[in-house]
Coordinates of N, CA and C in Angstrom, one line a residue:
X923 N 71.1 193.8 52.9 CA 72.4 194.2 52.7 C 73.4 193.1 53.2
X924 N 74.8 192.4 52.3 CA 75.5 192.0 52.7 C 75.8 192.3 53.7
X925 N 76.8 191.3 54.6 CA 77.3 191.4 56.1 C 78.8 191.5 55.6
X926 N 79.3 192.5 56.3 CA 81.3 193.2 55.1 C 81.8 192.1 56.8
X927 N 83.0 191.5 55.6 CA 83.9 191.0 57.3 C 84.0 191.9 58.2
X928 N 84.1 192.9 58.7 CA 84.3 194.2 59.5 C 83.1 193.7 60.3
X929 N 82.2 193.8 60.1 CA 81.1 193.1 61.1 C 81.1 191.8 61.5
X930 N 81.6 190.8 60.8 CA 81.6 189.3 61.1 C 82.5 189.6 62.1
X931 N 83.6 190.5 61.9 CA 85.0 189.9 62.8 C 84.8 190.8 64.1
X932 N 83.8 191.7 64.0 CA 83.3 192.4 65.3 C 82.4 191.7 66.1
X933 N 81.9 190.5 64.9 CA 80.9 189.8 65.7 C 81.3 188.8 66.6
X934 N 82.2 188.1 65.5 CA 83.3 187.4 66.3 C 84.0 187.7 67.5
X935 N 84.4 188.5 68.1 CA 85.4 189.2 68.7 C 84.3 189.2 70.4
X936 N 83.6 189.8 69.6 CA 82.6 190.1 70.5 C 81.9 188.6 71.3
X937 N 81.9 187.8 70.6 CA 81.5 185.9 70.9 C 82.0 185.9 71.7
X938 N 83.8 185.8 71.4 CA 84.7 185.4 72.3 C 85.0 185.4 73.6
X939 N 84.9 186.9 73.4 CA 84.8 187.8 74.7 C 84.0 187.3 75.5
X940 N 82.8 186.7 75.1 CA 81.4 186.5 76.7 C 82.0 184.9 76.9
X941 N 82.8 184.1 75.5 CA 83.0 182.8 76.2 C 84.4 183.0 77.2
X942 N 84.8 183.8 76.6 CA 86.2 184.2 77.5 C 85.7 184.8 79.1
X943 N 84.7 185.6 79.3 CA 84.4 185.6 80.4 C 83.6 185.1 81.0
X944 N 82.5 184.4 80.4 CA 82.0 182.6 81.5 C 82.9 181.7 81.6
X945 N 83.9 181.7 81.0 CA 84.9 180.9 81.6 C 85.3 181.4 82.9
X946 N 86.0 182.8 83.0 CA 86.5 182.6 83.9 C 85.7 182.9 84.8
X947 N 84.4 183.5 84.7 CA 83.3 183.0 86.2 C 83.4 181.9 86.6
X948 N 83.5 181.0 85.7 CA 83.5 179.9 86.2 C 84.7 178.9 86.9
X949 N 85.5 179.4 86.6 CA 87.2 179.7 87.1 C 87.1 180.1 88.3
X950 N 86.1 181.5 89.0 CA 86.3 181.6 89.8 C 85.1 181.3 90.7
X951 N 84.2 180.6 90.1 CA 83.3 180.3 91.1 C 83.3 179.0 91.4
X952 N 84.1 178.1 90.7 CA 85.2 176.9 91.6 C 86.1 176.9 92.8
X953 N 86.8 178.6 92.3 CA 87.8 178.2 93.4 C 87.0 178.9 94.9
X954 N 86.3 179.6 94.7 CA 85.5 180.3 95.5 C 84.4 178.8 96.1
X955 N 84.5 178.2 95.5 CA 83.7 177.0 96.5 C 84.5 176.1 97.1
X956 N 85.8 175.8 96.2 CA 86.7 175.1 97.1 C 87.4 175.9 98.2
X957 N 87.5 176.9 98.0 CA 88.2 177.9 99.4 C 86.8 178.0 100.5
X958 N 85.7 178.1 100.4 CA 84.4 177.6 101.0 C 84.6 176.5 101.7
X959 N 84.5 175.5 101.3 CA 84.6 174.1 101.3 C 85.9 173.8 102.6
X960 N 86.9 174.3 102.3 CA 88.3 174.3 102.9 C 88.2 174.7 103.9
X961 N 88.0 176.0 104.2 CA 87.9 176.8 105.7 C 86.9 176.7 106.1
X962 N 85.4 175.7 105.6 CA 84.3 175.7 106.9 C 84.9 173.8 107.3
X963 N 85.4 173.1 106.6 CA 86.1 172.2 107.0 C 87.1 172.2 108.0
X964 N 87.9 173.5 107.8 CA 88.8 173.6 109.2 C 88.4 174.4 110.1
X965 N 87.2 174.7 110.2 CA 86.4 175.2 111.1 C 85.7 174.4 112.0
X966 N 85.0 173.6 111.3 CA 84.0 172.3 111.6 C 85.6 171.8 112.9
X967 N 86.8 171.1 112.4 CA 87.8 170.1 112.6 C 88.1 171.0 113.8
X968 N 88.5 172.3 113.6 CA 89.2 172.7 115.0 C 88.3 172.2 116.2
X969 N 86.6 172.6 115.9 CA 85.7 172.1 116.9 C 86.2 171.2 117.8
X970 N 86.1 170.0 116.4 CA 85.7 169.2 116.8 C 86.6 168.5 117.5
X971 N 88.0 169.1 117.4 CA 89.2 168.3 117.9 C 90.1 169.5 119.2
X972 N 88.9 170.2 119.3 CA 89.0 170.8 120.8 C 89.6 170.5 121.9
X973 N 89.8 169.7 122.1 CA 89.7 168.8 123.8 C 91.2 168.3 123.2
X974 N 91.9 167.8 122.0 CA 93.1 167.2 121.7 C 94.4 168.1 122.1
X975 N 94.0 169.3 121.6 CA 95.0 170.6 121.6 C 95.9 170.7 123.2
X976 N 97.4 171.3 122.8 CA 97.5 171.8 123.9 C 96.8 172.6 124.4
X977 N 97.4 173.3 125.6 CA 97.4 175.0 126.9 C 97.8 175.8 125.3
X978 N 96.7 176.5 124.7 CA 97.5 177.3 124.3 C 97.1 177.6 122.9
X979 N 97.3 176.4 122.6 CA 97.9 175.9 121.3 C 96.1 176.2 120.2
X980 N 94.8 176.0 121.2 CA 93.6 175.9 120.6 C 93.0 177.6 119.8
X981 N 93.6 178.1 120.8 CA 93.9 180.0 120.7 C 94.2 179.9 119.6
X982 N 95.8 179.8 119.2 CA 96.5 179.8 118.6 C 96.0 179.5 117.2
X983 N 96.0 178.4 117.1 CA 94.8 177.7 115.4 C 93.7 178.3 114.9
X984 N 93.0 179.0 116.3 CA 91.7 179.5 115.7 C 91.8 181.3 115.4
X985 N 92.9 181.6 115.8 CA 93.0 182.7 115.2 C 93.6 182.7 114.0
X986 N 94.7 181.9 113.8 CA 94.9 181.7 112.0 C 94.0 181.4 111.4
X987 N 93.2 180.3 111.8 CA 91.4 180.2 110.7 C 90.6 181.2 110.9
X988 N 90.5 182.3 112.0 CA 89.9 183.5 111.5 C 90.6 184.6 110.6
X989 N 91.8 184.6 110.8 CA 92.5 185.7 110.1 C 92.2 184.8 108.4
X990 N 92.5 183.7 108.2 CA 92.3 183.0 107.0 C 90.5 183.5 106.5
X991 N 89.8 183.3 107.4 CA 88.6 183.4 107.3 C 88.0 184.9 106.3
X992 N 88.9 185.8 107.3 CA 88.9 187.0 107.0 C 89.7 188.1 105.7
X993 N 90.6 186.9 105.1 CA 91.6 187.5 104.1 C 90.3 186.9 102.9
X994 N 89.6 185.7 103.1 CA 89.3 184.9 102.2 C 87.9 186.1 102.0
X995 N 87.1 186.3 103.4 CA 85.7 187.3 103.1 C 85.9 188.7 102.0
X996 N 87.3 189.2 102.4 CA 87.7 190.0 101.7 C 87.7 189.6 100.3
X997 N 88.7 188.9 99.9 CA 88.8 188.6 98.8 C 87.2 188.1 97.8
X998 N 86.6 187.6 98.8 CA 85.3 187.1 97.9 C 84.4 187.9 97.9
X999 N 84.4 189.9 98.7 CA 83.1 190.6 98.6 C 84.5 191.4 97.4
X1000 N 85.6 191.5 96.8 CA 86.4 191.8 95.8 C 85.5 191.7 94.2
X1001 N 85.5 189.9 94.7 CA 85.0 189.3 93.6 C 84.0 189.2 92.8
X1002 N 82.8 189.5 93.9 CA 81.2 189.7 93.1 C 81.0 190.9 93.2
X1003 N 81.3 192.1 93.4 CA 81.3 193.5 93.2 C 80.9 193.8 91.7
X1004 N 80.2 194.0 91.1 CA 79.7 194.4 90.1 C 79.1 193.0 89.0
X1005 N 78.6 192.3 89.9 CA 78.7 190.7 89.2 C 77.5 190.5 89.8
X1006 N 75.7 190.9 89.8 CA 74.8 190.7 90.7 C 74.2 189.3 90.8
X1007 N 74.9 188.4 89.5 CA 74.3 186.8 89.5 C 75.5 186.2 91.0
X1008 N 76.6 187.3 91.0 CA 77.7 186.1 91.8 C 77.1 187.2 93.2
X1009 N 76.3 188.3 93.5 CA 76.2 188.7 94.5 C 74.9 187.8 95.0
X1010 N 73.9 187.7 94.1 CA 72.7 186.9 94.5 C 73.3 185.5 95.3
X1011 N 74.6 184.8 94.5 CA 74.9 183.3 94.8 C 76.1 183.4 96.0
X1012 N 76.3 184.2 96.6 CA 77.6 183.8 97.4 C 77.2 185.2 98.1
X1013 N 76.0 186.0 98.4 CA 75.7 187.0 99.3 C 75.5 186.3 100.8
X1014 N 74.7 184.9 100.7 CA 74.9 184.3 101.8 C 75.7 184.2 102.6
X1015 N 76.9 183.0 101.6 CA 78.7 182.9 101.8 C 79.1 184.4 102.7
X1016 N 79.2 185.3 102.3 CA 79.2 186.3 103.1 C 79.4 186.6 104.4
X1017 N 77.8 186.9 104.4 CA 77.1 187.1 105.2 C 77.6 186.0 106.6
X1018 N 77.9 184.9 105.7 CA 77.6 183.9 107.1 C 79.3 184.0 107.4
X1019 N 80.5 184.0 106.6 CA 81.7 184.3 106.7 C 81.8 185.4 108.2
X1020 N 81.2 186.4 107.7 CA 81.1 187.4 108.6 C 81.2 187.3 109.5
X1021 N 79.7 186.3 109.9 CA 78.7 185.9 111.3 C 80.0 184.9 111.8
X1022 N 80.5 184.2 111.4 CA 81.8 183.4 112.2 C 83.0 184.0 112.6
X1023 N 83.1 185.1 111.6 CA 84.6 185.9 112.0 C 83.9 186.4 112.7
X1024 N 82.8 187.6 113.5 CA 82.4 188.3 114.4 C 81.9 187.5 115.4
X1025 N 82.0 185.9 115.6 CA 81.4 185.2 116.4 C 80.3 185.2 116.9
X1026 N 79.0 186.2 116.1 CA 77.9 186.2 115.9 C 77.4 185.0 115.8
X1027 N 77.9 183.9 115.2 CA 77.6 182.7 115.1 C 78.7 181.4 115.1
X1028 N 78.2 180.3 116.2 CA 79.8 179.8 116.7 C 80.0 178.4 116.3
X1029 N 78.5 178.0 115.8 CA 78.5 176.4 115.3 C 78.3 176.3 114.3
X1030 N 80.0 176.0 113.7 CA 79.9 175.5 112.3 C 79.5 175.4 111.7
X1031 N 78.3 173.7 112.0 CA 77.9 173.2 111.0 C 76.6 174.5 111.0
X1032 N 75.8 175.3 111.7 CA 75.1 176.0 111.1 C 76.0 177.2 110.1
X1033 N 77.0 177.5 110.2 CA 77.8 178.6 109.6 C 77.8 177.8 107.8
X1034 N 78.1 176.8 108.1 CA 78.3 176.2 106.8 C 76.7 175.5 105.9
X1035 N 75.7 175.3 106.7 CA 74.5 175.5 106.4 C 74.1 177.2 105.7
X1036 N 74.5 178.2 106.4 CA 74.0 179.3 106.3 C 74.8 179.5 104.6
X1037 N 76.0 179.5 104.7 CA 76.9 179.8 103.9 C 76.6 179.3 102.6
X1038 N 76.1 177.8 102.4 CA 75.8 177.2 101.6 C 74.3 177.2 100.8
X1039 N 73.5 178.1 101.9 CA 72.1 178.2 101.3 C 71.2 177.1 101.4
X1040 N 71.2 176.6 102.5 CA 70.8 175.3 103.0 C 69.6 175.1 104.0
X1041 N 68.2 176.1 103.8 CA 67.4 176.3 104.8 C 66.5 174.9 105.2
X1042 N 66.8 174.0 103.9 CA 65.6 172.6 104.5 C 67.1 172.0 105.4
X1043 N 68.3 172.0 105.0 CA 69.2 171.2 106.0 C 69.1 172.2 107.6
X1044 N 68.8 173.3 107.2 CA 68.9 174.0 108.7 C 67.5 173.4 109.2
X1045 N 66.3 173.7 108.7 CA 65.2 173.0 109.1 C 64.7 172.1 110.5
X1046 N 65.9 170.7 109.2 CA 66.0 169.4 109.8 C 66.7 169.1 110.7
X1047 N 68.3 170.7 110.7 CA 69.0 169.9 111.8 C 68.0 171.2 113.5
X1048 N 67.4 171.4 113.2 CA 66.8 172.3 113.9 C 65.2 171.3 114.8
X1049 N 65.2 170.5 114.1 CA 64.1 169.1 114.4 C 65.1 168.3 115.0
X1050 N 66.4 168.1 114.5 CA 67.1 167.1 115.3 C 67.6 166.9 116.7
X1051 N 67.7 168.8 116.8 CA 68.2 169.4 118.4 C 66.6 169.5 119.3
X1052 N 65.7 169.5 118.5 CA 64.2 169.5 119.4 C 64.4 168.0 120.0
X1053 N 64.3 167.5 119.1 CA 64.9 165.5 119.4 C 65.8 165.3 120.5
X1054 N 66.7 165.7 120.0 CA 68.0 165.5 121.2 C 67.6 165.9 122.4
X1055 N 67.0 167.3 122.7 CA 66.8 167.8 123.7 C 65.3 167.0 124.4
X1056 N 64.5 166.5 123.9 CA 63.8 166.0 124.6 C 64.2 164.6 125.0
X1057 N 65.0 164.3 124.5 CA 65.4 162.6 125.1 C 66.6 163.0 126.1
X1058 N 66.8 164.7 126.5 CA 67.9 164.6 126.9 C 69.4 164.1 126.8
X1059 N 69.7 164.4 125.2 CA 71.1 164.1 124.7 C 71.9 165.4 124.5
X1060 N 71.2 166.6 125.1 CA 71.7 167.6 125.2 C 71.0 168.7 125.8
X1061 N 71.7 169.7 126.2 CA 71.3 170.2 127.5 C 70.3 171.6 126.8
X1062 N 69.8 172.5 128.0 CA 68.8 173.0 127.4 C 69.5 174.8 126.2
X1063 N 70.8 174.7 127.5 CA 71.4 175.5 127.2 C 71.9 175.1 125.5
X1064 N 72.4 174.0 125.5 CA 73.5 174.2 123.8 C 72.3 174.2 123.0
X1065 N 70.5 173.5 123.3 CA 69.5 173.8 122.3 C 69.0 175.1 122.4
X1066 N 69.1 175.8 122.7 CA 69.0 177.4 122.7 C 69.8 178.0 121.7
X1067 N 71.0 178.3 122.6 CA 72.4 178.2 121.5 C 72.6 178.2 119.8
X1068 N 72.2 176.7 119.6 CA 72.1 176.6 118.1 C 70.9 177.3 117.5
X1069 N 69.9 176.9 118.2 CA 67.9 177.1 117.5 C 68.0 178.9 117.2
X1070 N 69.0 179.5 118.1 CA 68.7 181.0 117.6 C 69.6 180.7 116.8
X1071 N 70.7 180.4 116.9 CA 71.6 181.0 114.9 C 70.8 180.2 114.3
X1072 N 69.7 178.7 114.3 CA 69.4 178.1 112.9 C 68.5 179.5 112.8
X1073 N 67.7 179.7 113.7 CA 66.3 180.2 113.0 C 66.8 182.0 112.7
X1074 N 67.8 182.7 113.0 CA 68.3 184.0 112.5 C 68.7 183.4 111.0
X1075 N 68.9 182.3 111.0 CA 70.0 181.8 109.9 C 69.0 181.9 108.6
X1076 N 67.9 181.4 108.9 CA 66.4 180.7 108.5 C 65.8 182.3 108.1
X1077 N 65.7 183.4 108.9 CA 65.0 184.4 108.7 C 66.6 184.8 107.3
X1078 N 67.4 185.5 107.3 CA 68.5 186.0 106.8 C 68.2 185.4 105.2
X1079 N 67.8 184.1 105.3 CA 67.7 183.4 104.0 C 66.6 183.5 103.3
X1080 N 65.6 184.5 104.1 CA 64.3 184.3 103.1 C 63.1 183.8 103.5
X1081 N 63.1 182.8 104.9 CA 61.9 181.8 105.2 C 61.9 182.2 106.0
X1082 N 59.9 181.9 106.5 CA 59.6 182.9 106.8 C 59.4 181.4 108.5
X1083 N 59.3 182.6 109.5 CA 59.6 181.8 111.1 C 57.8 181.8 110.8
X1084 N 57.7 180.9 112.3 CA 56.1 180.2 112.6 C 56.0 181.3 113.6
X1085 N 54.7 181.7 114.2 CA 54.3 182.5 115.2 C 55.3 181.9 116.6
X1086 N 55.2 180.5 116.8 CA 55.8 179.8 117.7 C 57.6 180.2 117.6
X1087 N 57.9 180.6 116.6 CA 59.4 179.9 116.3 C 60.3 182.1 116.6
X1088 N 59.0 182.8 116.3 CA 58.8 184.2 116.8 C 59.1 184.6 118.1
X1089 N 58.3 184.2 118.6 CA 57.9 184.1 120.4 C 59.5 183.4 120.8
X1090 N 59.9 182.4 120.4 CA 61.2 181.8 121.0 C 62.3 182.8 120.8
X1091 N 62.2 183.1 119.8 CA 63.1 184.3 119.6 C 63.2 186.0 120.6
X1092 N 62.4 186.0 120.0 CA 61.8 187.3 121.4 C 62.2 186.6 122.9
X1093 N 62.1 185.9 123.2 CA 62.1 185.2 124.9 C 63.6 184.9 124.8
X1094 N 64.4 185.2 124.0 CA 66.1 184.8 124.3 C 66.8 186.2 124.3
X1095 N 67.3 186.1 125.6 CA 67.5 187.3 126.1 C 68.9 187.9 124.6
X1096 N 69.9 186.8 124.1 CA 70.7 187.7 123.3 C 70.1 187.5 121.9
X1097 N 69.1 187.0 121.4 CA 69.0 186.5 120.1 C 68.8 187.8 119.6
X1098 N 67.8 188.8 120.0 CA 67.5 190.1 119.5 C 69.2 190.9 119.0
X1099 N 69.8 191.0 120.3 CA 71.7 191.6 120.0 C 72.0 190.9 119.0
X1100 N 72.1 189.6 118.8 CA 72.5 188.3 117.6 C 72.1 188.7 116.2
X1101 N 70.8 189.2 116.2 CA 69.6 189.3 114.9 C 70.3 190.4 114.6
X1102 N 70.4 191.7 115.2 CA 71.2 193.5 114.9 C 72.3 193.0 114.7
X1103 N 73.7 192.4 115.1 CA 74.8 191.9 114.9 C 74.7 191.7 113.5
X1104 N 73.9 190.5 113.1 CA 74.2 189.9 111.9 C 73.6 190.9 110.5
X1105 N 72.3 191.9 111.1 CA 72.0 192.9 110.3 C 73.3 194.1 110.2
X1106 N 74.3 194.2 110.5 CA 75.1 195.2 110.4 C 76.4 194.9 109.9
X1107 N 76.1 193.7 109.8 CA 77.6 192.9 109.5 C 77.9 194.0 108.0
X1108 N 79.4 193.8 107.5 CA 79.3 194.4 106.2 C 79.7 196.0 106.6
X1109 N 78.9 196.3 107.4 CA 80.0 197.7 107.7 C 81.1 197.8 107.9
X1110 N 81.9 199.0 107.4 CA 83.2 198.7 107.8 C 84.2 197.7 106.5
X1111 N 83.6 197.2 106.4 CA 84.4 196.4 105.2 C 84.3 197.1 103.9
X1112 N 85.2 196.1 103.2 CA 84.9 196.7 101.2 C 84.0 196.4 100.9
X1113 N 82.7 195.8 101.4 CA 81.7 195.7 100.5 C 80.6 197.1 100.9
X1114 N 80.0 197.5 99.9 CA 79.1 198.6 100.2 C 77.6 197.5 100.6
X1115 N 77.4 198.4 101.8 CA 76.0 198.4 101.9 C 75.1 197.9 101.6
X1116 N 75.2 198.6 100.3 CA 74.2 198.8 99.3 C 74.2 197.0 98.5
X1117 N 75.3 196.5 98.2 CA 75.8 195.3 98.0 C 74.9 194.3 99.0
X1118 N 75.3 194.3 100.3 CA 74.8 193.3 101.3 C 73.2 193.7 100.9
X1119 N 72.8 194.7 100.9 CA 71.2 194.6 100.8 C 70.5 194.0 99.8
X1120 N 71.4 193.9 98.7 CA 71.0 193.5 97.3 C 71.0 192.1 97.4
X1121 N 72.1 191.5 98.4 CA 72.3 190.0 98.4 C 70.9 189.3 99.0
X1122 N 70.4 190.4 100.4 CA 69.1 190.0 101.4 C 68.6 189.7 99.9
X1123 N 68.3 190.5 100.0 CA 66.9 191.1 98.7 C 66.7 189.6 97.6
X1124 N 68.3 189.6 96.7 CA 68.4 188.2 95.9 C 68.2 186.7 96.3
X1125 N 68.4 186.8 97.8 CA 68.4 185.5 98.2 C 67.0 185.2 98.7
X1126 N 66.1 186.5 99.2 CA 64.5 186.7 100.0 C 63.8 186.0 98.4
X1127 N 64.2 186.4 97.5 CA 63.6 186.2 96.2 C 63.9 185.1 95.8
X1128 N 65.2 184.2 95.4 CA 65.5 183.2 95.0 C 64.5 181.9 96.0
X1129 N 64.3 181.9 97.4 CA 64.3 181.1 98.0 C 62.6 181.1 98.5
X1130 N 62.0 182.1 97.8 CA 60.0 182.1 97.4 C 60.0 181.5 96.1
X1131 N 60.6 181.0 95.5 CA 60.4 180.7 93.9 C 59.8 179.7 94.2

């Protein structure tokens, strides 16, 4: 049977519509990486420019980048809500958003590793503080510190810890509080639950492939 325009132009309509909306996924999963990009940048900087600040003044900035932090988490568990390709890809983002507004996790660059989906860069920089600390370029305490957020960071993403890297974990008196912290994160907020479990789940799966 012929095809009546009535159907072409339904078919048509219908085209449009899916290029009209990968577009603007893609619209918004730009700006959603540049607002990423932005705030773990002024995150990283406040760090690092710690010691410059007045009496006062270091307070001051880092609660605007968390309240920023936190208008932006919001807005981005808004955005993948019924969207399971944008929950699988930015469930991380999240998650690790979270872990920095709840201070669950305090060093940047792992926050922005986590956020980013970055378990060979957490890996290596997790070989680099073994390094440091055996040559003594850092103390025993800040390689503790970091090695439980890399390796919570490391479990959260999917990969799986060494019997060794287990044991270290268990032997840190907060990492266990750390590990439940970051498992509960998401309560309380707009995102359901049910959402954060889906993100574990998509990212446990993406990152055995």
């Amino acid at each position: 049977a012929a095809t009546t325009p009535a159907a072409i132009a339904t078919a048509m309509k219908s085209s449009l519509g899916r290029s009209r909306g990968k577009a603007q996924t893609e619209l918004l999963r730009a700006n959603i990486n540049d607002q990423v990009n932005r705030l773990l940048d002024q995150l990283e900087d406040l760090e690092e420019l710690k010691e410059e600040f007045e009496e006062g003044e270091y307070e001051e900035t880092k609660q605007e980048t968390m309240a920023q932090l936190r208008e932006f988490q919001e807005f981005l568990e808004r955005s993948v809500q019924g969207d399971m390709s944008l929950v699988s890809e930015y469930g991380a983002t999240i998650l690790a958003l979270q872990a920095a507004i709840s201070q669950a996790f305090k060093t940047p660059e792992v926050i922005r590793m986590f956020a980013k989906r970055q378990p060979d860069a957490l890996r290596k920089r997790l070989a680099d503080l073994q390094r440091d600390k055996k040559i003594r370029q850092i103390s025993n305490e800040q390689f503790q510190t970091q090695a439980v957020e890399i390796l919570i960071a490391l479990k959260k993403l999917g990969s799986k810890l060494s019997s060794k890297e287990e044991d270290f974990l268990e032997k840190m008196s907060g990492a266990r509080h750390m590990e439940s912290a970051v498992d509960k994160l998401g309560s309380g907020s707009s995102v359901e639950a049910k959402l954060i479990s889906k993100a574990s789940a998509e990212i446990s799966k993406a990152t055995k492939q």
